[in-house]
Short mmCIF file of C-alpha atoms and ligand atoms in Angstrom, two decimals:
data_model
loop_
_atom_site.label_atom_id
_atom_site.label_comp_id
_atom_site.label_asym_id
_atom_site.label_seq_id
_atom_site.Cartn_x
_atom_site.Cartn_y
_atom_site.Cartn_z
CA UNK A 1 0.49 0.57 -0.25
CA UNK A 2 1.45 3.80 -0.93
CA UNK A 3 0.48 6.58 0.80
CA UNK A 4 2.03 9.44 -0.52
CA UNK A 5 -1.61 9.79 -2.82
CA UNK A 6 -2.78 10.03 1.18
CA UNK A 7 -0.86 12.65 2.93
CA UNK A 8 -2.15 15.70 0.54
CA UNK A 9 -5.82 14.34 1.27
CA UNK A 10 -4.50 15.08 4.93
CA UNK A 11 -3.15 17.83 4.61
CA UNK A 12 -6.44 19.80 2.76
CA UNK A 13 -8.17 18.83 5.59
CA UNK A 14 -5.95 19.62 8.31
CA UNK A 15 -5.09 23.30 6.75
CA UNK A 16 -8.30 23.89 6.13
CA UNK A 17 -10.20 26.19 8.44
CA UNK A 18 -12.80 24.66 10.52
CA UNK A 19 -14.07 23.07 13.77
CA UNK A 20 -10.62 20.74 15.39
CA UNK A 21 -14.06 17.13 15.84
CA UNK A 22 -14.97 18.52 12.54
CA UNK A 23 -11.01 17.64 10.86
CA UNK A 24 -10.74 14.52 12.78
CA UNK A 25 -14.31 13.10 12.17
CA UNK A 26 -13.16 13.23 8.48
CA UNK A 27 -9.76 12.19 8.34
CA UNK A 28 -11.63 9.50 10.36
CA UNK A 29 -13.64 8.63 7.04
CA UNK A 30 -10.96 9.94 4.40
CA UNK A 31 -8.64 6.99 6.09
CA UNK A 32 -11.32 3.93 6.04
CA UNK A 33 -12.52 5.25 3.00
CA UNK A 34 -9.52 4.38 1.30
CA UNK A 35 -6.99 1.96 2.59
CA UNK A 36 -8.76 -1.55 2.27
CA UNK A 37 -7.72 -2.25 5.28
CA UNK A 38 -8.67 -0.36 8.16
CA UNK A 39 -12.13 -1.07 8.75
CA UNK A 40 -12.86 1.52 11.97
CA UNK A 41 -10.46 4.80 12.08
CA UNK A 42 -10.88 5.88 15.86
CA UNK A 43 -9.43 9.17 17.93
CA UNK A 44 -8.65 8.29 21.96
CA UNK A 45 -7.54 11.08 23.88
CA UNK A 46 -5.95 11.71 27.48
CA UNK A 47 -9.81 12.92 29.31
CA UNK A 48 -8.53 15.83 30.95
CA UNK A 49 -6.30 14.83 34.36
CA UNK A 50 -7.48 11.59 34.70
CA UNK A 51 -5.11 8.04 34.09
CA UNK A 52 -8.15 7.18 31.27
CA UNK A 53 -8.69 7.86 27.40
CA UNK A 54 -11.41 8.88 26.15
CA UNK A 55 -12.97 8.20 22.37
CA UNK A 56 -13.12 11.01 20.22
CA UNK A 57 -14.15 11.28 16.25
CA UNK A 58 -14.24 7.78 15.06
CA UNK A 59 -15.48 6.47 11.53
CA UNK A 60 -17.47 2.39 11.46
CA UNK A 61 -18.47 0.78 14.04
CA UNK A 62 -20.23 2.34 17.74
CA UNK A 63 -17.58 1.10 20.29
CA UNK A 64 -18.42 0.36 23.92
CA UNK A 65 -15.38 0.84 24.74
CA UNK A 66 -15.73 5.22 25.04
CA UNK A 67 -13.15 5.43 28.20
CA UNK A 68 -10.35 3.08 27.90
CA UNK A 69 -8.10 3.80 31.70
CA UNK A 70 -4.37 4.00 30.88
CA UNK A 71 -2.35 0.63 30.23
CA UNK A 72 -6.27 -1.80 29.36
CA UNK A 73 -6.00 -3.12 26.16
CA UNK A 74 -3.57 -2.11 23.10
CA UNK A 75 -4.85 1.51 23.52
CA UNK A 76 -4.88 1.90 27.14
CA UNK A 77 -0.71 0.69 26.57
CA UNK A 78 0.81 3.07 24.08
CA UNK A 79 -1.33 5.54 26.88
CA UNK A 80 2.27 4.50 28.84
CA UNK A 81 4.30 2.88 26.57
CA UNK A 82 4.44 6.83 24.73
CA UNK A 83 5.51 3.70 21.27
CA UNK A 84 3.15 2.47 18.22
CA UNK A 85 1.57 -1.06 19.25
CA UNK A 86 1.46 -2.91 15.80
CA UNK A 87 -0.48 -5.83 16.20
CA UNK A 88 -0.80 -8.29 14.16
CA UNK A 89 -3.13 -10.51 15.65
CA UNK A 90 -5.57 -9.39 18.19
CA UNK A 91 -5.80 -13.46 19.72
CA UNK A 92 -2.23 -13.30 20.72
CA UNK A 93 -2.49 -10.36 22.79
CA UNK A 94 -3.89 -10.70 26.99
CA UNK A 95 -3.95 -7.28 26.91
CA UNK A 96 -6.34 -7.08 24.71
CA UNK A 97 -10.08 -5.01 24.64
CA UNK A 98 -12.10 -6.79 21.58
CA UNK A 99 -14.71 -4.17 19.92
CA UNK A 100 -16.23 -6.92 17.44
CA UNK A 101 -15.49 -10.75 16.68
CA UNK A 102 -14.69 -9.58 13.31
CA UNK A 103 -11.09 -7.44 14.28
CA UNK A 104 -8.04 -9.38 13.47
CA UNK A 105 -5.45 -6.93 14.12
CA UNK A 106 -5.28 -3.45 15.03
CA UNK A 107 -2.54 -0.19 14.80
CA UNK A 108 -2.07 2.87 17.63
CA UNK A 109 0.38 5.17 17.22
CA UNK A 110 0.56 7.87 19.98
CA UNK A 111 0.21 11.68 19.56
CA UNK A 112 2.77 14.48 21.18
CA UNK A 113 1.53 17.74 21.60
CA UNK A 114 4.88 19.57 23.44
CA UNK A 115 6.42 16.21 24.07
CA UNK A 116 3.48 15.29 25.27
CA UNK A 117 1.29 12.26 24.93
CA UNK A 118 -2.30 13.68 24.66
CA UNK A 119 -3.87 10.59 23.02
CA UNK A 120 -3.55 8.12 20.04
CA UNK A 121 -4.95 6.86 16.68
CA UNK A 122 -6.19 3.59 16.71
CA UNK A 123 -6.95 0.90 13.25
CA UNK A 124 -8.74 -2.00 13.70
CA UNK A 125 -7.96 -4.09 11.15
CA UNK A 126 -10.76 -7.63 9.77
CA UNK A 127 -7.36 -8.74 7.96
CA UNK A 128 -4.74 -10.04 9.85
CA UNK A 129 -1.40 -9.05 10.21
CA UNK A 130 -1.49 -5.83 6.97
CA UNK A 131 0.07 -3.14 8.88
CA UNK A 132 3.53 -2.96 7.98
CA UNK A 133 6.75 0.18 8.30
CA UNK A 134 4.25 2.10 6.06
CA UNK A 135 1.81 1.76 7.55
CA UNK A 136 3.50 2.82 11.00
CA UNK A 137 5.09 5.95 8.56
CA UNK A 138 1.49 7.40 7.42
CA UNK A 139 -0.26 7.15 10.74
CA UNK A 140 2.37 9.33 12.08
CA UNK A 141 2.58 11.67 9.46
CA UNK A 142 -0.86 12.31 10.54
CA UNK A 143 -0.82 12.10 14.10
CA UNK A 144 1.58 15.17 13.95
CA UNK A 145 -0.94 16.96 11.11
CA UNK A 146 -2.89 16.50 13.73
CA UNK A 147 -0.55 18.07 16.75
CA UNK A 148 -0.75 21.24 15.19
CA UNK A 149 -5.07 21.72 15.50
CA UNK A 150 -4.97 20.25 19.43
N1 SME B 201 -8.87 -2.66 20.85
C1 SME B 201 -8.53 -1.57 21.74
C2 SME B 201 -9.69 -0.86 22.14
C3 SME B 201 -10.59 -0.15 21.08
S1 SME B 201 -11.52 -0.36 20.06
O1 SME B 201 -10.69 -1.11 18.78
C4 SME B 201 -12.15 0.55 19.31
C5 SME B 201 -7.96 -2.15 23.26
O2 SME B 201 -7.57 -3.34 22.91
O3 SME B 201 -7.18 -1.08 23.67
#
């Protein structure tokens, strides 16, 4: 998968002045529509001064997991590790929160503002082992552009 053609589309959204929530939702919809192995795309953000994540804009099926404590699941682990987490097969993970039985893999990339991990982009895939370094690089690009808005 080549992500280069998507970068200008992400930039067009982040550089277009509109409400942050609208921009984030538009990014979720763009990524879900354009990348065949992205089946759920959403943002989680640190919930105020609590050690938990709160669901932000997303594209895909609604999830019950609107609040995730730090340390729990893939998302909660990224909130404390500050590192990308690529899960080729969710069945191989003990600390995993299932959102849907169709999900086979997941990638979470943190968002940093002034060096602080303030949230993340979370992507679920119904395909086994679909993510490569290119996904990580592209999603780091997306997170860097989103960080400027926050
Ligand atoms: N699977 C995630 C929970 C969030 S859903 O994927 C939307 C996790 O283990 O943290």
